[in-house]
PDB file of C-alpha atoms and ligand atoms in Angstrom:
ATOM      1  CA  MET A   1      -0.112   0.021  -0.113  1.00  0.00           C
ATOM      2  CA  GLY A   2       1.428   3.385  -0.980  1.00  0.00           C
ATOM      3  CA  LYS A   3       2.025   5.700   1.593  1.00  0.00           C
ATOM      4  CA  GLU A   4      -0.688   8.844   1.542  1.00  0.00           C
ATOM      5  CA  SER A   5       0.577  12.199   2.449  1.00  0.00           C
ATOM      6  CA  GLY A   6      -0.923  13.445   5.863  1.00  0.00           C
ATOM      7  CA  MET A   7      -3.774  12.439   8.152  1.00  0.00           C
ATOM      8  CA  ASN A   8      -7.241  12.658   6.507  1.00  0.00           C
ATOM      9  CA  ILE A   9     -10.214  13.412   8.709  1.00  0.00           C
ATOM     10  CA  THR A  10     -13.890  13.174   7.394  1.00  0.00           C
ATOM     11  CA  VAL A  11     -16.850  14.271   9.524  1.00  0.00           C
ATOM     12  CA  ILE A  12     -19.763  11.367   8.882  1.00  0.00           C
ATOM     13  CA  GLY A  13     -21.934  12.971  11.539  1.00  0.00           C
ATOM     14  CA  CYS A  14     -21.821  16.046  13.940  1.00  0.00           C
ATOM     15  CA  TRP A  15     -25.059  16.259  15.845  1.00  0.00           C
ATOM     16  CA  GLY A  16     -25.698  15.518  19.476  1.00  0.00           C
ATOM     17  CA  ALA A  17     -28.504  13.512  20.906  1.00  0.00           C
ATOM     18  CA  TYR A  18     -29.972  12.595  17.744  1.00  0.00           C
ATOM     19  CA  PRO A  19     -29.346  12.956  14.049  1.00  0.00           C
ATOM     20  CA  GLU A  20     -31.118  15.731  11.807  1.00  0.00           C
ATOM     21  CA  LYS A  21     -32.895  14.552   8.902  1.00  0.00           C
ATOM     22  CA  ASN A  22     -30.444  12.631   6.447  1.00  0.00           C
ATOM     23  CA  GLU A  23     -27.415  13.251   8.956  1.00  0.00           C
ATOM     24  CA  ALA A  24     -25.712  11.315  11.716  1.00  0.00           C
ATOM     25  CA  THR A  25     -24.766  12.031  15.485  1.00  0.00           C
ATOM     26  CA  SER A  26     -21.098  11.588  16.207  1.00  0.00           C
ATOM     27  CA  GLY A  27     -18.663   9.837  13.785  1.00  0.00           C
ATOM     28  CA  TYR A  28     -15.483  10.712  12.491  1.00  0.00           C
ATOM     29  CA  LEU A  29     -13.342   8.771  10.011  1.00  0.00           C
ATOM     30  CA  VAL A  30      -9.385   9.061  10.144  1.00  0.00           C
ATOM     31  CA  GLU A  31      -7.218   7.825   7.173  1.00  0.00           C
ATOM     32  CA  TYR A  32      -3.460   7.688   7.516  1.00  0.00           C
ATOM     33  CA  ASN A  33      -1.166   5.584   5.640  1.00  0.00           C
ATOM     34  CA  GLY A  34      -3.630   3.087   4.561  1.00  0.00           C
ATOM     35  CA  SER A  35      -5.517   2.562   8.026  1.00  0.00           C
ATOM     36  CA  LYS A  36      -9.176   3.551   8.316  1.00  0.00           C
ATOM     37  CA  ILE A  37     -10.324   4.322  11.904  1.00  0.00           C
ATOM     38  CA  LEU A  38     -13.731   5.421  12.770  1.00  0.00           C
ATOM     39  CA  LEU A  39     -14.076   7.639  16.061  1.00  0.00           C
ATOM     40  CA  ASP A  40     -17.694   7.009  17.494  1.00  0.00           C
ATOM     41  CA  CYS A  41     -20.616   5.219  15.730  1.00  0.00           C
ATOM     42  CA  GLY A  42     -23.722   7.059  16.566  1.00  0.00           C
ATOM     43  CA  SER A  43     -26.850   6.982  14.920  1.00  0.00           C
ATOM     44  CA  GLY A  44     -27.039   7.601  11.239  1.00  0.00           C
ATOM     45  CA  VAL A  45     -23.244   6.976  11.078  1.00  0.00           C
ATOM     46  CA  LEU A  46     -23.189   3.502   9.537  1.00  0.00           C
ATOM     47  CA  SER A  47     -25.284   4.510   6.567  1.00  0.00           C
ATOM     48  CA  ARG A  48     -23.301   7.961   5.716  1.00  0.00           C
ATOM     49  CA  LEU A  49     -19.862   6.314   6.409  1.00  0.00           C
ATOM     50  CA  GLN A  50     -20.520   4.315   3.247  1.00  0.00           C
ATOM     51  CA  ASN A  51     -20.044   7.402   1.169  1.00  0.00           C
ATOM     52  CA  HIS A  52     -16.562   7.445   2.203  1.00  0.00           C
ATOM     53  CA  CYS A  53     -15.119   4.098   3.308  1.00  0.00           C
ATOM     54  CA  SER A  54     -16.124   0.462   2.166  1.00  0.00           C
ATOM     55  CA  LEU A  55     -17.037  -1.578   5.198  1.00  0.00           C
ATOM     56  CA  GLU A  56     -14.686  -4.141   3.898  1.00  0.00           C
ATOM     57  CA  GLU A  57     -11.810  -1.623   4.351  1.00  0.00           C
ATOM     58  CA  LEU A  58     -12.696  -0.549   7.927  1.00  0.00           C
ATOM     59  CA  ASP A  59      -9.990  -1.380  10.287  1.00  0.00           C
ATOM     60  CA  ALA A  60     -11.141  -0.334  13.684  1.00  0.00           C
ATOM     61  CA  VAL A  61     -13.780   1.635  15.752  1.00  0.00           C
ATOM     62  CA  VAL A  62     -13.056   3.551  18.806  1.00  0.00           C
ATOM     63  CA  ILE A  63     -16.097   4.439  21.043  1.00  0.00           C
ATOM     64  CA  THR A  64     -15.602   7.048  23.669  1.00  0.00           C
ATOM     65  CA  HIS A  65     -18.546   6.344  25.691  1.00  0.00           C
ATOM     66  CA  THR A  66     -21.492   4.091  25.496  1.00  0.00           C
ATOM     67  CA  HIS A  67     -24.253   6.851  24.857  1.00  0.00           C
ATOM     68  CA  ALA A  68     -26.536   5.964  22.007  1.00  0.00           C
ATOM     69  CA  ASP A  69     -25.330   9.025  20.013  1.00  0.00           C
ATOM     70  CA  HIS A  70     -21.689   7.613  20.062  1.00  0.00           C
ATOM     71  CA  ILE A  71     -22.206   3.911  19.884  1.00  0.00           C
ATOM     72  CA  ALA A  72     -25.967   3.128  18.487  1.00  0.00           C
ATOM     73  CA  ASP A  73     -24.879   1.983  14.854  1.00  0.00           C
ATOM     74  CA  VAL A  74     -22.058  -0.318  16.117  1.00  0.00           C
ATOM     75  CA  TYR A  75     -24.425  -3.141  16.507  1.00  0.00           C
ATOM     76  CA  SER A  76     -25.828  -2.755  13.254  1.00  0.00           C
ATOM     77  CA  LEU A  77     -22.239  -2.457  12.012  1.00  0.00           C
ATOM     78  CA  GLU A  78     -21.434  -5.784  13.510  1.00  0.00           C
ATOM     79  CA  PHE A  79     -24.105  -7.308  11.389  1.00  0.00           C
ATOM     80  CA  ALA A  80     -22.366  -5.874   8.353  1.00  0.00           C
ATOM     81  CA  ILE A  81     -19.222  -7.199   9.218  1.00  0.00           C
ATOM     82  CA  LEU A  82     -20.773 -10.721   9.877  1.00  0.00           C
ATOM     83  CA  ILE A  83     -22.485 -10.841   6.250  1.00  0.00           C
ATOM     84  CA  LEU A  84     -19.379  -9.331   4.505  1.00  0.00           C
ATOM     85  CA  MET A  85     -17.271 -11.998   5.926  1.00  0.00           C
ATOM     86  CA  GLN A  86     -19.578 -14.905   5.395  1.00  0.00           C
ATOM     87  CA  ILE A  87     -19.635 -14.021   1.594  1.00  0.00           C
ATOM     88  CA  GLY A  88     -15.856 -13.535   1.527  1.00  0.00           C
ATOM     89  CA  LYS A  89     -15.931  -9.808   0.846  1.00  0.00           C
ATOM     90  CA  ARG A  90     -14.007  -8.942   4.243  1.00  0.00           C
ATOM     91  CA  LYS A  91     -11.136 -11.073   5.061  1.00  0.00           C
ATOM     92  CA  LYS A  92     -10.746  -9.730   8.985  1.00  0.00           C
ATOM     93  CA  PRO A  93     -12.454  -9.165  11.986  1.00  0.00           C
ATOM     94  CA  LEU A  94     -13.153  -5.524  12.892  1.00  0.00           C
ATOM     95  CA  ASP A  95     -11.676  -4.525  16.082  1.00  0.00           C
ATOM     96  CA  VAL A  96     -13.862  -2.200  18.382  1.00  0.00           C
ATOM     97  CA  TYR A  97     -12.580  -0.492  21.360  1.00  0.00           C
ATOM     98  CA  VAL A  98     -14.980   0.813  23.983  1.00  0.00           C
ATOM     99  CA  TYR A  99     -14.384   2.984  26.921  1.00  0.00           C
ATOM    100  CA  GLY A 100     -16.346   2.525  30.038  1.00  0.00           C
ATOM    101  CA  SER A 101     -17.972  -0.751  29.754  1.00  0.00           C
ATOM    102  CA  GLU A 102     -16.556  -4.332  29.808  1.00  0.00           C
ATOM    103  CA  PRO A 103     -17.166  -6.128  26.190  1.00  0.00           C
ATOM    104  CA  ASP A 104     -19.227  -8.741  28.051  1.00  0.00           C
ATOM    105  CA  ASP A 105     -21.699  -6.123  29.315  1.00  0.00           C
ATOM    106  CA  LEU A 106     -22.564  -4.785  25.734  1.00  0.00           C
ATOM    107  CA  PRO A 107     -24.884  -6.499  23.641  1.00  0.00           C
ATOM    108  CA  PHE A 108     -22.355  -7.658  20.745  1.00  0.00           C
ATOM    109  CA  CYS A 109     -23.310 -11.282  19.333  1.00  0.00           C
ATOM    110  CA  PHE A 110     -20.482 -12.478  17.242  1.00  0.00           C
ATOM    111  CA  PRO A 111     -17.229 -12.493  18.716  1.00  0.00           C
ATOM    112  CA  GLN A 112     -15.764 -14.430  15.817  1.00  0.00           C
ATOM    113  CA  TYR A 113     -16.310 -11.155  13.616  1.00  0.00           C
ATOM    114  CA  VAL A 114     -16.191  -8.235  15.946  1.00  0.00           C
ATOM    115  CA  HIS A 115     -13.346  -8.218  18.387  1.00  0.00           C
ATOM    116  CA  VAL A 116     -14.160  -5.819  21.278  1.00  0.00           C
ATOM    117  CA  HIS A 117     -11.699  -4.443  23.532  1.00  0.00           C
ATOM    118  CA  SER A 118     -11.825  -2.249  26.600  1.00  0.00           C
ATOM    119  CA  ILE A 119      -9.925   0.968  26.418  1.00  0.00           C
ATOM    120  CA  ASN A 120      -7.518   1.565  29.578  1.00  0.00           C
ATOM    121  CA  ILE A 121      -6.854   5.139  29.707  1.00  0.00           C
ATOM    122  CA  SER A 122      -3.258   4.608  30.660  1.00  0.00           C
ATOM    123  CA  GLU A 123      -2.402   2.322  27.791  1.00  0.00           C
ATOM    124  CA  PRO A 124      -1.970   3.871  24.467  1.00  0.00           C
ATOM    125  CA  LEU A 125      -3.115   1.868  21.493  1.00  0.00           C
ATOM    126  CA  ILE A 126      -1.228   1.301  18.025  1.00  0.00           C
ATOM    127  CA  ILE A 127      -3.686   1.015  15.055  1.00  0.00           C
ATOM    128  CA  GLY A 128      -1.735   0.522  11.780  1.00  0.00           C
ATOM    129  CA  THR A 129       0.846   3.344  12.095  1.00  0.00           C
ATOM    130  CA  VAL A 130      -1.108   5.574  14.459  1.00  0.00           C
ATOM    131  CA  LYS A 131      -0.758   5.905  18.046  1.00  0.00           C
ATOM    132  CA  LEU A 132      -3.929   6.769  20.403  1.00  0.00           C
ATOM    133  CA  GLU A 133      -3.617   8.034  23.866  1.00  0.00           C
ATOM    134  CA  PHE A 134      -6.416   8.654  26.010  1.00  0.00           C
ATOM    135  CA  SER A 135      -7.685  10.931  28.833  1.00  0.00           C
ATOM    136  CA  GLU A 136     -10.666  10.645  31.410  1.00  0.00           C
ATOM    137  CA  ASN A 137     -13.386  13.237  30.717  1.00  0.00           C
ATOM    138  CA  LEU A 138     -15.993  14.727  33.013  1.00  0.00           C
ATOM    139  CA  HIS A 139     -19.528  13.245  31.784  1.00  0.00           C
ATOM    140  CA  ASP A 140     -22.360  11.593  33.546  1.00  0.00           C
ATOM    141  CA  VAL A 141     -20.967   8.043  32.244  1.00  0.00           C
ATOM    142  CA  PRO A 142     -17.355   7.188  31.865  1.00  0.00           C
ATOM    143  CA  SER A 143     -16.089   9.077  28.667  1.00  0.00           C
ATOM    144  CA  CYS A 144     -12.895   9.475  27.274  1.00  0.00           C
ATOM    145  CA  ALA A 145     -10.851  11.875  24.872  1.00  0.00           C
ATOM    146  CA  VAL A 146      -8.387  10.667  22.421  1.00  0.00           C
ATOM    147  CA  ARG A 147      -5.326  11.904  20.896  1.00  0.00           C
ATOM    148  CA  LEU A 148      -4.304  10.377  17.520  1.00  0.00           C
ATOM    149  CA  THR A 149      -0.635  10.889  16.107  1.00  0.00           C
ATOM    150  CA  SER A 150       0.499   9.720  12.977  1.00  0.00           C
ATOM    151  CA  GLU A 151       3.887   8.356  12.157  1.00  0.00           C
ATOM    152  CA  ASP A 152       5.094  11.845  10.856  1.00  0.00           C
ATOM    153  CA  GLY A 153       4.014  13.734  13.977  1.00  0.00           C
ATOM    154  CA  LYS A 154       0.610  15.159  13.106  1.00  0.00           C
ATOM    155  CA  THR A 155      -1.823  15.248  15.865  1.00  0.00           C
ATOM    156  CA  LEU A 156      -5.772  15.037  16.141  1.00  0.00           C
ATOM    157  CA  VAL A 157      -7.354  15.367  19.502  1.00  0.00           C
ATOM    158  CA  TYR A 158     -11.158  14.384  19.739  1.00  0.00           C
ATOM    159  CA  SER A 159     -12.967  15.460  22.891  1.00  0.00           C
ATOM    160  CA  GLY A 160     -15.640  12.768  22.995  1.00  0.00           C
ATOM    161  CA  ASP A 161     -18.571  14.398  25.483  1.00  0.00           C
ATOM    162  CA  THR A 162     -17.202  16.296  28.287  1.00  0.00           C
ATOM    163  CA  GLY A 163     -17.153  18.975  30.644  1.00  0.00           C
ATOM    164  CA  TYR A 164     -14.757  21.606  31.403  1.00  0.00           C
ATOM    165  CA  CYS A 165     -11.436  19.460  32.520  1.00  0.00           C
ATOM    166  CA  GLN A 166      -8.110  20.285  32.689  1.00  0.00           C
ATOM    167  CA  SER A 167      -7.216  16.631  31.543  1.00  0.00           C
ATOM    168  CA  LEU A 168      -8.448  17.415  28.110  1.00  0.00           C
ATOM    169  CA  ILE A 169      -6.108  20.899  27.968  1.00  0.00           C
ATOM    170  CA  GLU A 170      -3.113  18.369  28.633  1.00  0.00           C
ATOM    171  CA  LEU A 171      -4.335  15.944  26.013  1.00  0.00           C
ATOM    172  CA  ALA A 172      -4.674  18.410  23.234  1.00  0.00           C
ATOM    173  CA  ARG A 173      -1.430  20.332  23.844  1.00  0.00           C
ATOM    174  CA  HIS A 174      -0.299  21.712  20.501  1.00  0.00           C
ATOM    175  CA  ALA A 175      -2.369  19.548  18.401  1.00  0.00           C
ATOM    176  CA  ASP A 176      -2.846  20.089  14.899  1.00  0.00           C
ATOM    177  CA  VAL A 177      -6.408  19.972  15.239  1.00  0.00           C
ATOM    178  CA  LEU A 178      -8.869  19.891  18.010  1.00  0.00           C
ATOM    179  CA  LEU A 179     -12.135  18.354  17.304  1.00  0.00           C
ATOM    180  CA  ILE A 180     -14.183  19.409  20.439  1.00  0.00           C
ATOM    181  CA  GLU A 181     -17.793  19.078  21.321  1.00  0.00           C
ATOM    182  CA  SER A 182     -19.859  22.563  21.674  1.00  0.00           C
ATOM    183  CA  SER A 183     -22.950  21.384  22.800  1.00  0.00           C
ATOM    184  CA  PHE A 184     -24.325  24.538  24.340  1.00  0.00           C
ATOM    185  CA  TYR A 185     -24.250  28.431  23.774  1.00  0.00           C
ATOM    186  CA  GLU A 186     -22.897  30.730  26.308  1.00  0.00           C
ATOM    187  CA  TRP A 187     -26.517  31.667  27.883  1.00  0.00           C
ATOM    188  CA  GLN A 188     -26.748  28.003  28.702  1.00  0.00           C
ATOM    189  CA  LYS A 189     -23.400  27.952  30.786  1.00  0.00           C
ATOM    190  CA  GLY A 190     -23.733  26.395  34.237  1.00  0.00           C
ATOM    191  CA  LEU A 191     -27.107  24.920  33.276  1.00  0.00           C
ATOM    192  CA  MET A 192     -26.156  21.583  32.406  1.00  0.00           C
ATOM    193  CA  ASP A 193     -22.957  19.324  33.503  1.00  0.00           C
ATOM    194  CA  GLY A 194     -21.112  17.013  31.476  1.00  0.00           C
ATOM    195  CA  HIS A 195     -20.715  19.169  28.429  1.00  0.00           C
ATOM    196  CA  LEU A 196     -19.156  22.363  26.963  1.00  0.00           C
ATOM    197  CA  THR A 197     -20.334  25.713  25.934  1.00  0.00           C
ATOM    198  CA  ALA A 198     -18.644  27.039  22.646  1.00  0.00           C
ATOM    199  CA  GLY A 199     -16.845  29.469  24.658  1.00  0.00           C
ATOM    200  CA  GLU A 200     -15.500  26.893  27.018  1.00  0.00           C
ATOM    201  CA  ALA A 201     -13.995  24.898  23.895  1.00  0.00           C
ATOM    202  CA  GLY A 202     -12.596  27.936  22.569  1.00  0.00           C
ATOM    203  CA  ALA A 203     -10.897  28.583  25.978  1.00  0.00           C
ATOM    204  CA  ILE A 204      -9.566  24.792  26.155  1.00  0.00           C
ATOM    205  CA  ALA A 205      -7.991  25.385  22.394  1.00  0.00           C
ATOM    206  CA  ALA A 206      -6.477  28.588  23.632  1.00  0.00           C
ATOM    207  CA  LEU A 207      -4.916  27.048  26.857  1.00  0.00           C
ATOM    208  CA  ALA A 208      -3.795  24.033  24.760  1.00  0.00           C
ATOM    209  CA  ASN A 209      -2.517  26.176  22.046  1.00  0.00           C
ATOM    210  CA  VAL A 210      -3.867  24.083  19.338  1.00  0.00           C
ATOM    211  CA  LYS A 211      -3.535  25.029  15.588  1.00  0.00           C
ATOM    212  CA  GLN A 212      -6.865  24.867  14.774  1.00  0.00           C
ATOM    213  CA  LEU A 213     -10.344  24.097  16.235  1.00  0.00           C
ATOM    214  CA  LEU A 214     -13.325  22.072  14.703  1.00  0.00           C
ATOM    215  CA  LEU A 215     -16.587  22.488  16.861  1.00  0.00           C
ATOM    216  CA  THR A 216     -18.950  19.464  16.596  1.00  0.00           C
ATOM    217  CA  HIS A 217     -21.640  17.528  18.586  1.00  0.00           C
ATOM    218  CA  PHE A 218     -24.086  20.405  17.864  1.00  0.00           C
ATOM    219  CA  PRO A 219     -27.346  21.548  19.550  1.00  0.00           C
ATOM    220  CA  HIS A 220     -30.433  21.418  17.666  1.00  0.00           C
ATOM    221  CA  TYR A 221     -31.515  24.769  18.231  1.00  0.00           C
ATOM    222  CA  GLY A 222     -30.336  28.466  17.775  1.00  0.00           C
ATOM    223  CA  GLU A 223     -27.884  29.579  15.003  1.00  0.00           C
ATOM    224  CA  LEU A 224     -24.680  27.409  14.993  1.00  0.00           C
ATOM    225  CA  THR A 225     -22.563  30.449  13.538  1.00  0.00           C
ATOM    226  CA  GLN A 226     -23.008  31.799  16.984  1.00  0.00           C
ATOM    227  CA  LEU A 227     -21.010  29.018  18.463  1.00  0.00           C
ATOM    228  CA  VAL A 228     -17.977  30.158  16.297  1.00  0.00           C
ATOM    229  CA  GLU A 229     -18.590  33.936  17.619  1.00  0.00           C
ATOM    230  CA  GLU A 230     -18.287  32.680  21.041  1.00  0.00           C
ATOM    231  CA  ALA A 231     -15.458  30.535  20.788  1.00  0.00           C
ATOM    232  CA  THR A 232     -13.548  33.482  18.965  1.00  0.00           C
ATOM    233  CA  GLN A 233     -13.920  35.265  22.207  1.00  0.00           C
ATOM    234  CA  HIS A 234     -11.248  32.925  23.668  1.00  0.00           C
ATOM    235  CA  TYR A 235      -9.404  31.478  20.791  1.00  0.00           C
ATOM    236  CA  GLY A 236      -7.592  33.639  18.238  1.00  0.00           C
ATOM    237  CA  GLY A 237      -6.861  30.630  15.607  1.00  0.00           C
ATOM    238  CA  PRO A 238      -8.989  29.226  12.923  1.00  0.00           C
ATOM    239  CA  ILE A 239     -12.363  27.918  13.875  1.00  0.00           C
ATOM    240  CA  HIS A 240     -14.523  25.667  11.834  1.00  0.00           C
ATOM    241  CA  LEU A 241     -18.091  24.386  12.325  1.00  0.00           C
ATOM    242  CA  ALA A 242     -18.094  20.559  11.383  1.00  0.00           C
ATOM    243  CA  SER A 243     -20.658  19.298   9.010  1.00  0.00           C
ATOM    244  CA  GLY A 244     -21.438  16.156   7.214  1.00  0.00           C
ATOM    245  CA  ASP A 245     -19.058  14.937   4.796  1.00  0.00           C
ATOM    246  CA  MET A 246     -16.469  17.806   5.443  1.00  0.00           C
ATOM    247  CA  LYS A 247     -13.055  16.770   5.043  1.00  0.00           C
ATOM    248  CA  LEU A 248      -9.822  17.795   6.608  1.00  0.00           C
ATOM    249  CA  SER A 249      -6.273  17.063   5.844  1.00  0.00           C
ATOM    250  CA  ILE A 250      -3.125  17.583   8.297  1.00  0.00           C
TER     251      ILE A 250
HETATM  252 ZN1   ZN B 301     -22.986  12.855  22.735  1.00  0.00          ZN
HETATM  253 ZN1   ZN B 302     -22.564  11.480  26.036  1.00  0.00          ZN
END
């Protein structure tokens, strides 16, 4: 397999809680040097993922926590892998890494086709030539953030779901891209725990000194461009709003 230049990130879905019509909740495809890694697999992700990656080629799925908007479609993906392997189109089982639950406690059915592993915060993973490191979030169920580093030193940090926490600032330090949840507007600050306002996302980006910010995990109300304005109050670098099918290369 030829070496591709850079790490490519594709937004499969960017909605919190439930997908907007014809869209998806959390799902981000990361491709580097022939490896294809899906970060989270919420509702709507399995269908839309196939616009960008055949299910024969997907190497691994990393689930940051077990809320439905991050894991729901992985159970349908298991059936896709089962069928593709039975008809000989896919050669190897799929690796699924989950934080916050033991594999036996999750409703997977076919361990010969989908290999489910627990994520241990203190144990980095290697998938292909990508290194993954983790930190613990503030959320109402166990939830992790993940830092992906390519062989050539490119870094993507994905927050998963979290309230404001120092550990995310540490994990995100000098990242090329911080993909971070911004579930709330500033007027909602302090009303709900376990998620970030866009202003808090901007503050984390500034303190971590990241190179660019990609806001995601959106609320279903208000003007999303206001999230950018609120993040800009804290962070002076480039800020993008995630959208379905958006691609970014680093
Ligand atoms: Zn969520
Ligand atoms: Zn959540």
